CSV table of C-alpha atoms and ligand atoms in Angstrom, one decimal:
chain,number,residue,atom,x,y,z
A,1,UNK,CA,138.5,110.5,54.1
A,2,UNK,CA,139.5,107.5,51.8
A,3,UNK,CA,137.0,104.8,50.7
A,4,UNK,CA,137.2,101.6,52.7
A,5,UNK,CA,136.9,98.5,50.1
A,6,UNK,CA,134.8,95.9,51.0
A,7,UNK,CA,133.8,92.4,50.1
A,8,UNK,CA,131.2,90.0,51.2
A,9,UNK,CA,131.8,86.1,51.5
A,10,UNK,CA,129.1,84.4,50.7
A,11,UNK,CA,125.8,85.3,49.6
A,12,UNK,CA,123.4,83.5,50.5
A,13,UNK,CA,120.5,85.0,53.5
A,14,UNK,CA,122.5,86.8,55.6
A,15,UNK,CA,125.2,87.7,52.9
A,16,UNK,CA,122.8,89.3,50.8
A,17,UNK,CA,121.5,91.4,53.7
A,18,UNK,CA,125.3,92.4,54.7
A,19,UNK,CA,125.9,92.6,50.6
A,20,UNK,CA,123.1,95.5,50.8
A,21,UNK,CA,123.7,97.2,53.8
A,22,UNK,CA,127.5,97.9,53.4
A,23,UNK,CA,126.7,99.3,49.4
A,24,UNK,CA,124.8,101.9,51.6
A,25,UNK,CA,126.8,103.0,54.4
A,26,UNK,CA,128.9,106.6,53.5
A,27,UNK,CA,132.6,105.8,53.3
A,28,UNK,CA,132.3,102.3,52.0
A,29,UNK,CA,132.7,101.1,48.6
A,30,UNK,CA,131.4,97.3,48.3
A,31,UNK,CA,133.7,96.2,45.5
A,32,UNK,CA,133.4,92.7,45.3
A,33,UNK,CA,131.9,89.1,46.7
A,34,UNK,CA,132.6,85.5,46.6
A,35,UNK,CA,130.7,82.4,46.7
A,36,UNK,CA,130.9,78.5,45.2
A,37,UNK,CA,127.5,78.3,44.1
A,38,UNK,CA,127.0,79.4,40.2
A,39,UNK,CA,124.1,81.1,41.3
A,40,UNK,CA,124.6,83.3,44.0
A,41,UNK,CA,125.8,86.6,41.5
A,42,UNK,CA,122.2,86.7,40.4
A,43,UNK,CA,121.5,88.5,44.1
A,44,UNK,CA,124.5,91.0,43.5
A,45,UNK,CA,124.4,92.2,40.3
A,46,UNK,CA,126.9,95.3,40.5
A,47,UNK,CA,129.7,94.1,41.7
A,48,UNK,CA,132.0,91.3,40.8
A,49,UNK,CA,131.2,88.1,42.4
A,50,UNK,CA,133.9,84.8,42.2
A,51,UNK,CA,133.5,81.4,42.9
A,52,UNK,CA,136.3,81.7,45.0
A,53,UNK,CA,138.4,83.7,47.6
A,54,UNK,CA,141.6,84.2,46.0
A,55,UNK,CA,140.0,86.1,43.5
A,56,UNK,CA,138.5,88.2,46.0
A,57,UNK,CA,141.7,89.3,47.8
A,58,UNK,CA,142.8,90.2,44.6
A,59,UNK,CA,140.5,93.4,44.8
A,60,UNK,CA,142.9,94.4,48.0
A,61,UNK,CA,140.0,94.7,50.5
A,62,UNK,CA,140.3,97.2,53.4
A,63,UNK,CA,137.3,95.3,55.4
A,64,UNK,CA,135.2,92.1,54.7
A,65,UNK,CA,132.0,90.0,56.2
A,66,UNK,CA,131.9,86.3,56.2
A,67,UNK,CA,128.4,85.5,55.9
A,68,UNK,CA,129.0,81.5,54.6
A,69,UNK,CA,128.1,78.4,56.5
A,70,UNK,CA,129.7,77.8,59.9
A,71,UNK,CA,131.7,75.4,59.0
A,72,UNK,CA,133.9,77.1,56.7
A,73,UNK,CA,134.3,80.4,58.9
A,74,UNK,CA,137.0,79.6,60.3
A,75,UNK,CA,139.6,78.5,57.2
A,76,UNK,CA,138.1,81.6,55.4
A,77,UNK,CA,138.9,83.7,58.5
A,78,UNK,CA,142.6,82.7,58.9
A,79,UNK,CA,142.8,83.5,55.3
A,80,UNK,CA,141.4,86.7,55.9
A,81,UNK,CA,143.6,87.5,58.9
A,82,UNK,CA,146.7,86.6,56.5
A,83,UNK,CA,145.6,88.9,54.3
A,84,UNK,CA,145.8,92.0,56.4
A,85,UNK,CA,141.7,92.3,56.1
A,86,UNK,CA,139.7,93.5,58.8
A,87,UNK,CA,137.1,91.0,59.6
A,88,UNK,CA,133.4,90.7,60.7
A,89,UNK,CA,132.2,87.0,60.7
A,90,UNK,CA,128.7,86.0,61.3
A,91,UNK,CA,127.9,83.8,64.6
A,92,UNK,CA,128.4,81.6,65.9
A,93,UNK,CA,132.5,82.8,65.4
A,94,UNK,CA,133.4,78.9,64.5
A,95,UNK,CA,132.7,75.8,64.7
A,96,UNK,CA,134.0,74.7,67.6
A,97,UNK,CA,135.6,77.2,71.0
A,98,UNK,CA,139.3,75.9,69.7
A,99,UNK,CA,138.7,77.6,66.0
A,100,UNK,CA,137.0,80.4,67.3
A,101,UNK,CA,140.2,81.1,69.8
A,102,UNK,CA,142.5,80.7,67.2
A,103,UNK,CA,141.1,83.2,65.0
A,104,UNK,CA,140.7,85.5,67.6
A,105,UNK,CA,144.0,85.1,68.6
A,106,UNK,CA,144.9,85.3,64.3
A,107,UNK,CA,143.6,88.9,64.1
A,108,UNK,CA,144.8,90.4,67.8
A,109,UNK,CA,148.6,89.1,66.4
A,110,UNK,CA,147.5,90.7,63.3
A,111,UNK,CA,146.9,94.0,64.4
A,112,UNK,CA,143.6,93.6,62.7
A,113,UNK,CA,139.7,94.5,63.8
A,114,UNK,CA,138.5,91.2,64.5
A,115,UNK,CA,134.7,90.6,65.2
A,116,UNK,CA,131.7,88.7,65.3
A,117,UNK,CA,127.9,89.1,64.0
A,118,UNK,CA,126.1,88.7,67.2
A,119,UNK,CA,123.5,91.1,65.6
A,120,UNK,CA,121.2,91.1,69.0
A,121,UNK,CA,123.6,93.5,70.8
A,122,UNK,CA,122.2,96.0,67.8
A,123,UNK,CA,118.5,94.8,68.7
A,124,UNK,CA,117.3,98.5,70.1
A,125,UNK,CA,114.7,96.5,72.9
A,126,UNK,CA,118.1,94.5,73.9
A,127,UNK,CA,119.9,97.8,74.2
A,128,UNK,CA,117.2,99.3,75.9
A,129,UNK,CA,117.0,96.3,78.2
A,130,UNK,CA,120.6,96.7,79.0
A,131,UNK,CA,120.4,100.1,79.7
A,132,UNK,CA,117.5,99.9,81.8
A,133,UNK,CA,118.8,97.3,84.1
A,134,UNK,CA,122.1,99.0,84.0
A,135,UNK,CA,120.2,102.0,85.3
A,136,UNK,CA,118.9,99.8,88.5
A,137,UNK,CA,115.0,99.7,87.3
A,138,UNK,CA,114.9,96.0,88.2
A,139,UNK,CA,117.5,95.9,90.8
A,140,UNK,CA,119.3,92.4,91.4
A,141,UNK,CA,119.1,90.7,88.5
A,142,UNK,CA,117.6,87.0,89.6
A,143,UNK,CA,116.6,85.5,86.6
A,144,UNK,CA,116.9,85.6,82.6
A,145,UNK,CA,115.1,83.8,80.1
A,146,UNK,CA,114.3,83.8,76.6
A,147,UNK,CA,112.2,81.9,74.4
A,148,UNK,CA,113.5,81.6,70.1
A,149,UNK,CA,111.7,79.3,68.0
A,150,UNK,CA,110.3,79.8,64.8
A,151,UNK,CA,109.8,77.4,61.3
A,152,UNK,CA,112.3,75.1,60.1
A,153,UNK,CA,115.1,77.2,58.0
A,154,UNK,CA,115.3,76.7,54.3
A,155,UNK,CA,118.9,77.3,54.0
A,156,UNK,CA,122.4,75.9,55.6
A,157,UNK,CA,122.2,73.1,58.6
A,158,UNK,CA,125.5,72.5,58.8
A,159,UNK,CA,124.8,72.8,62.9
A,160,UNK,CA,122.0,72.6,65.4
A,161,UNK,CA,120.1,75.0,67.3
A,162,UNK,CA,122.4,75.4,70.0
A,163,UNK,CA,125.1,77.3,67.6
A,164,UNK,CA,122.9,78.6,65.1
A,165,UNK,CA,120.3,79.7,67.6
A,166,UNK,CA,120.9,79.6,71.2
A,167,UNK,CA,124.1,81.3,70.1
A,168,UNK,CA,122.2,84.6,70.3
A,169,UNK,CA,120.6,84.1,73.4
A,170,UNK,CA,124.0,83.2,75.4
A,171,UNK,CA,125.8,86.2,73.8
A,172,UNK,CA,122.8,88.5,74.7
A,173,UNK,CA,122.4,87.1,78.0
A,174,UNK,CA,126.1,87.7,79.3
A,175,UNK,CA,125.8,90.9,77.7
A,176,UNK,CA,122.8,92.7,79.6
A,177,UNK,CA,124.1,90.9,82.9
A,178,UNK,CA,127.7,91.9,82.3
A,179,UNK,CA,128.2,88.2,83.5
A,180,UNK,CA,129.7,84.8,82.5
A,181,UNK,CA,128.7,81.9,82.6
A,182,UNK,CA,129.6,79.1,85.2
A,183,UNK,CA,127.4,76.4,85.1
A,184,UNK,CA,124.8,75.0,82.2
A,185,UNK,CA,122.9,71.9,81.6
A,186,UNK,CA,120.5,71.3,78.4
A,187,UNK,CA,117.9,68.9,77.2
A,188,UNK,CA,118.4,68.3,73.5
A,189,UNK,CA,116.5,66.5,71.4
A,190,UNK,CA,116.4,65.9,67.2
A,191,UNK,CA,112.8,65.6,66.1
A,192,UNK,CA,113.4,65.9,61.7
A,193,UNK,CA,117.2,64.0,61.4
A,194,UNK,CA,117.7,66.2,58.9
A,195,UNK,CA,120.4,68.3,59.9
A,196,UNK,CA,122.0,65.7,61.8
A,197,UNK,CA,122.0,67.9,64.8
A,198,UNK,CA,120.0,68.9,67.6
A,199,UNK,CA,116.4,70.7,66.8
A,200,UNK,CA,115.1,71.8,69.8
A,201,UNK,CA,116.7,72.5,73.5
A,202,UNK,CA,116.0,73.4,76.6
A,203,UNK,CA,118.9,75.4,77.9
A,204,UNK,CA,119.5,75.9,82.1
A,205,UNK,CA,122.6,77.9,83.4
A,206,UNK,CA,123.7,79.9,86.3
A,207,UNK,CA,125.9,82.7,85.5
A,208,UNK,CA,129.0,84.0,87.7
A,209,UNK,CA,126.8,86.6,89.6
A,210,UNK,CA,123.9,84.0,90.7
A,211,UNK,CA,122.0,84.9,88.2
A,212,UNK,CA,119.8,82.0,86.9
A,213,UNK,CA,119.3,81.5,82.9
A,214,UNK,CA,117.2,79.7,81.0
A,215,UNK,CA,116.5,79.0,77.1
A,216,UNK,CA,113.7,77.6,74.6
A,217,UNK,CA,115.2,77.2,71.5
A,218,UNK,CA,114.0,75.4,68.2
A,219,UNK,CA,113.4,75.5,64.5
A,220,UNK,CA,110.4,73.6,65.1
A,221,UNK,CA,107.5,75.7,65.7
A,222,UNK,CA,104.9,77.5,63.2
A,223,UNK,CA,105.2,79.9,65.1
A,224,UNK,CA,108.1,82.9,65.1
A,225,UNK,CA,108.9,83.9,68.5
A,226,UNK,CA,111.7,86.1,69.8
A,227,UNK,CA,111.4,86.7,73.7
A,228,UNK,CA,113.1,87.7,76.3
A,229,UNK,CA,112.8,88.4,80.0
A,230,UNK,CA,114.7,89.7,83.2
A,231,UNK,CA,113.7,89.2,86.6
A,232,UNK,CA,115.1,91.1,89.4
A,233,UNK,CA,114.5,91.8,92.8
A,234,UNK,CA,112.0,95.5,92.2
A,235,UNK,CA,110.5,94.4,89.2
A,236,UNK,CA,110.7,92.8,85.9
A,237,UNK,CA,111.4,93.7,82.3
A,238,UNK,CA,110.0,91.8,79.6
A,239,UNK,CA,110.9,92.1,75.6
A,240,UNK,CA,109.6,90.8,72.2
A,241,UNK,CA,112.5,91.1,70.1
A,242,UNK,CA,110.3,90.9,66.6
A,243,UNK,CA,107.9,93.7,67.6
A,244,UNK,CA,110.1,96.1,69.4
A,245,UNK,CA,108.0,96.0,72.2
A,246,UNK,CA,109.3,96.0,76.1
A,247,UNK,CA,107.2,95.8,79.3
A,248,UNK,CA,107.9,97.0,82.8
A,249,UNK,CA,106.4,95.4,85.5
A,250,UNK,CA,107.9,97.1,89.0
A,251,UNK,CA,106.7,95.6,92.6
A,252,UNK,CA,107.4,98.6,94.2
A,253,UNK,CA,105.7,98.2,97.4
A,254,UNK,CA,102.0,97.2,96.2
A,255,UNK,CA,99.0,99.6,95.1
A,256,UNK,CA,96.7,101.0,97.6
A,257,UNK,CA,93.6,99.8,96.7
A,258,UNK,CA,89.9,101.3,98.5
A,259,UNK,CA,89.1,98.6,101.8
A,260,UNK,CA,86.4,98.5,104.6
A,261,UNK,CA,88.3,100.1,107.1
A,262,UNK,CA,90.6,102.3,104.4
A,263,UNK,CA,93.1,101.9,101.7
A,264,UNK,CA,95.3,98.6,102.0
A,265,UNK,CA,97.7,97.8,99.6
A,266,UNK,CA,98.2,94.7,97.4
A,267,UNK,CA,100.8,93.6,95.5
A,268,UNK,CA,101.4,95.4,92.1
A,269,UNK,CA,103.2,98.1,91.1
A,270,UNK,CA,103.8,100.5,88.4
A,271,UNK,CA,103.3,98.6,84.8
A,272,UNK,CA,104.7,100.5,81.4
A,273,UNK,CA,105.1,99.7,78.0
A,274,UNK,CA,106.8,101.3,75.8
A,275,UNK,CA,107.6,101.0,71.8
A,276,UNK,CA,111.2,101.0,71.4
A,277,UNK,CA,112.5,102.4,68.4
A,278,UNK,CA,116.1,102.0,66.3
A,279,UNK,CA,118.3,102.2,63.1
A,280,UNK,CA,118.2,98.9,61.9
A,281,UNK,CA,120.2,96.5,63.9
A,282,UNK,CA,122.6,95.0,60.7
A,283,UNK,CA,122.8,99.1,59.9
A,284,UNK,CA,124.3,99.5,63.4
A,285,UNK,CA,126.4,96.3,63.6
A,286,UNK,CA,128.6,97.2,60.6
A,287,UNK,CA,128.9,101.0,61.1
A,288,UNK,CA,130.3,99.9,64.5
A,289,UNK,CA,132.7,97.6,62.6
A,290,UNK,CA,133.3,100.2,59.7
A,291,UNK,CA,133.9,102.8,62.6
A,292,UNK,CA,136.2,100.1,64.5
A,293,UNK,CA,138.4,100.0,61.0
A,294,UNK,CA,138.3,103.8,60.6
A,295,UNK,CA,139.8,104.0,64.6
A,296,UNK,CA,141.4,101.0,64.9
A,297,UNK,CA,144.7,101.3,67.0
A,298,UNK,CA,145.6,97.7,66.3
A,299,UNK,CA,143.3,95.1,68.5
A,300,UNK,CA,139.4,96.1,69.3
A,301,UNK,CA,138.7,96.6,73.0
A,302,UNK,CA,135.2,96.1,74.5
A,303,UNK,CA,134.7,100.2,74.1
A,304,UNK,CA,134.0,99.3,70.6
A,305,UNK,CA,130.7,99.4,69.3
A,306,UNK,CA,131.5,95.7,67.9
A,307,UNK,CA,131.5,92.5,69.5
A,308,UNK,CA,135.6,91.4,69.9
A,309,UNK,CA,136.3,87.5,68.5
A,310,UNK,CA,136.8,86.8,71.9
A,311,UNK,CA,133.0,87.4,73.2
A,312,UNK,CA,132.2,85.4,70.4
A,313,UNK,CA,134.8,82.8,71.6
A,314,UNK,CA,133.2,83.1,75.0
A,315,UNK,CA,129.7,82.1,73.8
A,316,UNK,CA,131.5,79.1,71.9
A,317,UNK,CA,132.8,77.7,75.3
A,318,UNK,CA,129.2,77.9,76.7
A,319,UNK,CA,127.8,76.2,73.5
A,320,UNK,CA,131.0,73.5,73.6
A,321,UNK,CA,130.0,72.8,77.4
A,322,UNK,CA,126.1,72.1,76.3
A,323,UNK,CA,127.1,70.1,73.4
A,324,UNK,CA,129.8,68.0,75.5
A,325,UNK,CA,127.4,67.0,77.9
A,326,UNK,CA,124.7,64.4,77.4
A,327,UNK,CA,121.2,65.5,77.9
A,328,UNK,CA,120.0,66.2,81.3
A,329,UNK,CA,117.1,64.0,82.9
A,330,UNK,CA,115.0,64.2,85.6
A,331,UNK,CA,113.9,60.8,86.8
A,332,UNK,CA,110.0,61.7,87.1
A,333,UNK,CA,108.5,58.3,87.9
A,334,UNK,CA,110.1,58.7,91.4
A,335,UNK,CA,108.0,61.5,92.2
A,336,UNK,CA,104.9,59.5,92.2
A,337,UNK,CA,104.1,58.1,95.5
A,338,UNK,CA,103.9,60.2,98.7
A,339,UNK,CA,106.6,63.0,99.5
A,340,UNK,CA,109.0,60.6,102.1
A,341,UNK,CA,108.7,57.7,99.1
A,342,UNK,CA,109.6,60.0,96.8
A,343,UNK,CA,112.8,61.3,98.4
A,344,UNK,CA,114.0,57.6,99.9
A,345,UNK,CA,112.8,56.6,96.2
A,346,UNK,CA,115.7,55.4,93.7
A,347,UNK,CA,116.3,56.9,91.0
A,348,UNK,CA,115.6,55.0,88.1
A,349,UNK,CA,116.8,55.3,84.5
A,350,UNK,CA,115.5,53.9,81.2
A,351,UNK,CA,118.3,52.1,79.4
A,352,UNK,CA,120.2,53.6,77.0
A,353,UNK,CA,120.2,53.8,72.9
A,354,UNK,CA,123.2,52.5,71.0
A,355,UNK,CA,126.1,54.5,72.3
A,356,UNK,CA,126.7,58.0,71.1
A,357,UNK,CA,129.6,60.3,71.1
A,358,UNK,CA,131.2,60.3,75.1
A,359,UNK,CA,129.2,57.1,76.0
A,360,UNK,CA,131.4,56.1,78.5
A,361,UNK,CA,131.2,59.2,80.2
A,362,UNK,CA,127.4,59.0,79.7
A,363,UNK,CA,127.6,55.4,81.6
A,364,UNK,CA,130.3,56.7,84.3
A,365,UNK,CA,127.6,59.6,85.2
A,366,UNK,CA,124.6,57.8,85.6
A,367,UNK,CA,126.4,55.4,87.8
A,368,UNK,CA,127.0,58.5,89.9
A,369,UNK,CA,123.4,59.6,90.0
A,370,UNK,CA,122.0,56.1,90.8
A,371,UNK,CA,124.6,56.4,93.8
A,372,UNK,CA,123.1,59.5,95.2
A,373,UNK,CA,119.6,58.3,95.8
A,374,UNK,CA,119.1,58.6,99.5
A,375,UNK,CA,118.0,62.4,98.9
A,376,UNK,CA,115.4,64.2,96.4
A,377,UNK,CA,115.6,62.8,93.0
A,378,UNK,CA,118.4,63.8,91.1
A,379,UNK,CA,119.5,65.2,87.7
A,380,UNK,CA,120.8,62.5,85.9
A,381,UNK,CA,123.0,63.0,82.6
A,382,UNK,CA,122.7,60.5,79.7
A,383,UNK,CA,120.9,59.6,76.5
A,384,UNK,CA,117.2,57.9,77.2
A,385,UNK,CA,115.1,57.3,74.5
A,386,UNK,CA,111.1,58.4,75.0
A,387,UNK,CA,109.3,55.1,75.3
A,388,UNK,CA,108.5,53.6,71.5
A,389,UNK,CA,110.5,56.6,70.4
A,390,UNK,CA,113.8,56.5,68.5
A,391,UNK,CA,114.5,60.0,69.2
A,392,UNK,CA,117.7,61.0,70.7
A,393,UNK,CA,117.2,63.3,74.2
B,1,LIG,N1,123.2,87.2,62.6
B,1,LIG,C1,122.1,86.6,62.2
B,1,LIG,O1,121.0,86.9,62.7
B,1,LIG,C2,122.2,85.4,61.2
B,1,LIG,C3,121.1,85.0,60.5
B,1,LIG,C4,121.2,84.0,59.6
B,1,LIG,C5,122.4,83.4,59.4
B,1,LIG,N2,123.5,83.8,60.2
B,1,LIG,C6,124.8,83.2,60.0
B,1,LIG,O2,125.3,83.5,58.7
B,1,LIG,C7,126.0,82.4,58.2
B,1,LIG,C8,125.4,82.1,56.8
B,1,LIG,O3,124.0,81.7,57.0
B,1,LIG,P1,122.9,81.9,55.9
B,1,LIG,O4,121.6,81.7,56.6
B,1,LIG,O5,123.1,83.1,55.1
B,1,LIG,O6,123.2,80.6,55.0
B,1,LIG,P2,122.9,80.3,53.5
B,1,LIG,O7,123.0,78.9,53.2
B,1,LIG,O8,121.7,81.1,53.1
B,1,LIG,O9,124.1,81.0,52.7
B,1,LIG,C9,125.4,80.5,52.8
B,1,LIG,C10,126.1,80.9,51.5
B,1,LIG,O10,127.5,80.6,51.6
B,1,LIG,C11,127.9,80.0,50.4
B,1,LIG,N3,129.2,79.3,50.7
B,1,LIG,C12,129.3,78.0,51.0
B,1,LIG,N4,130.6,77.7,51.2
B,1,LIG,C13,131.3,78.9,50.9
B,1,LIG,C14,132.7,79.2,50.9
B,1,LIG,N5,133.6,78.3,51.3
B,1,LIG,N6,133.0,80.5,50.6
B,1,LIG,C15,132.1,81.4,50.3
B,1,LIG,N7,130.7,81.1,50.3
B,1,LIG,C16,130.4,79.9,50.6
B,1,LIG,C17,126.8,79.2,50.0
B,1,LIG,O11,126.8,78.9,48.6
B,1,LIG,C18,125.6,80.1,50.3
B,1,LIG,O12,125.3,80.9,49.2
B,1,LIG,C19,125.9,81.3,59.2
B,1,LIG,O13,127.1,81.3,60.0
B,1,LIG,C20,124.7,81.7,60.1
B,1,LIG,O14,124.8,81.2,61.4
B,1,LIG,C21,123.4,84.8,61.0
């Protein structure tokens, strides 16, 4: 079997990782890496590396990875595609859903494997999750939520946390529900300024079978956290991504417990917790792709062990729909007198910052939400700064 050539765009966290991992996998020969900064070829040493693509191509690569900043995945992945080079990129896909359908649609025309890094599908405690619920242990799926937050990343912010972050979650999400998404609403907020984006959000959707979905994200906290938990109608599963460690929590009809007149039951149910073990998930995501190359009959179906550049187009819609729409807020102060006050109560809303982006649809909404008041309070969309705060939410 011939040696597939590969090359690695940029090298900075994640390229380094991909740099190491495809040096090691049977088959593969990495000849070769690109990447602007004068630096970066300290971090591969054995092969070539070029400030540039062109020179890249030049080595006639059979496969490559695009691990550089968002921003530039998608003109380096069109130049890929006219190359005739089978192509991994890292998530999110693109910048924007447009860019990431065009490049999906760039590699399909081309006959080529096409696909993106959404590395939790490799997570073995998201696999077993998937399996598990696949298998009925939870029944009806109800609910989804997951929790990703950690320290502030000292590398690339050329985006917020809904595309470098909540990415994951949303592709992981549809993927153990076998589900879209139909409906999503988000408070965003930016805390630091420093990216120019978003830092933290709170993430609410609804996904085409009634499931309801929910998730933390920030780059905010001291604390790492990587969480992730499914409801359904016998039980619930519960996983920690970082530790490899998933509960089981089944209702099951209660637990007979000893009583005065004999055993009565009370709710509870059988409880396990298991260690789940796997090959390392950036191991598994590119022998998939390597594998996809090796079989590929022209375009990569979902019976590939990679994720197709139109999943990853997918997610991008969901992300484009958060980002679209102004922050969601509930009007609290109307929920402060008795329970008739509260629901004859307006609604009120604080004013609102110098316009941002989509302003007038920002104005147009709350004008809609003030007009609904004769019920509960409403969700109201728009921009309203924290009092004595000059944060966006
Ligand atoms: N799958 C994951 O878990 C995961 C984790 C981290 C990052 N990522 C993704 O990987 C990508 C890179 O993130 P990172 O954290 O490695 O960023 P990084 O800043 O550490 O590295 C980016 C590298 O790309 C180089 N670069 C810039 N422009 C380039 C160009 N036009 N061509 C080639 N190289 C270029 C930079 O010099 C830098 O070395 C992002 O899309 C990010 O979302 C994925």
């Amino acid at each position: 079997m011939s040696e597939l050539r590969a090359g690695v765009v940029g090298l900075g966290t994640m390229g380094r990782h991909h740099a190491r991992v495809l040096a090691g996998l049977a088959g593969v020969r990495l000849v070769g890496a690109c990447d602007p900064d004068p630096g970066a070829g300290s971090a591969l040493r054995t092969v070539p590396v070029f400030p540039d693509l062109d020179r890249l191509l030049e080595l006639d690569l059979d496969l490559c990875v695009v691990a550089a900043p968002t921003l530039a995945h998608a003109a380096i992945g069109s130049r890929l595609a006219a190359a005739g080079v089978h192509t991994l990129i890292e998530k999110p896909l693109a910048a924007s859903a447009e860019e990431a359908r065009i490049l999906a649609a760039q590699f399909e025309r081309a006959g080529l494997v096409g696909c993106v890094g959404h590395i939790e599908r490799f997570n073995p405690v998201v696999r077993a999750m998937r399996e598990r619920i696949g298998g009925g242990e939870v029944g009806t799926v109800l609910q989804i939520t997951t929790s990703r937050q950690g320290p502030y990343p000292q590398r690339i912010r050329d985006v917020g946390v809904i595309l470098d972050l909540a990415s994951h979650d949303i592709d992981l999400t549809r993927w153990i529900a076998g589900a879209p998404y139909v409906k999503v609403s988000a408070v965003t907020s930016r805390v630091t300024g420093a990216s120019g984006h978003e830092d933290l959000a709170a993430v609410v959707g609804v996904l085409q079978d009634g499931t309801v979905v929910n998730h933390l994200v920030n780059w905010l906290s001291p604390v790492k956290r990587r969480l992730v938990s499914v409801t359904g109608e016998l039980g619930s599963l519960r996983g920690d991504l970082l530790t490899g460690t998933l509960w089981f929590n089944g209702h099951d009809g209660g637990v007979a417990v000893p009583g005065p007149g004999g055993p009565v039951r009370v709710p509870g149910g059988r409880t396990d917790r298991s260690q789940v073990v796997g090959p390392e998930p950036l191991a598994a995501e590119l022998e998939g792709f390597v594998a996809a190359v090796r079989g590929h009959a022209g375009v990569v179906g979902d019976a590939a062990d990679v994720v197709p550049m139109q999943a990853g187009a997918e997610v991008m819609d969901v992300t484009a729909a958060i980002l679209a729409q102004p922050a969601a807020v509930v009007e609290v102060s109307a929920a402060t007198g008795p329970a008739d006050a509260v629901r004859s109560g307006p609604v009120r809303v604080a004013a609102q910052l110098s316009a941002p982006p989509g302003a007038d649809r920002v104005a147009a909404l709350l004008g809609a939400g003030e007009s609904q008041t004769g019920g509960l309070p409403v969700l109201v969309a728009g921009y309203v700064p924290a009092p004595g705060s000059r944060r966006w939410f």
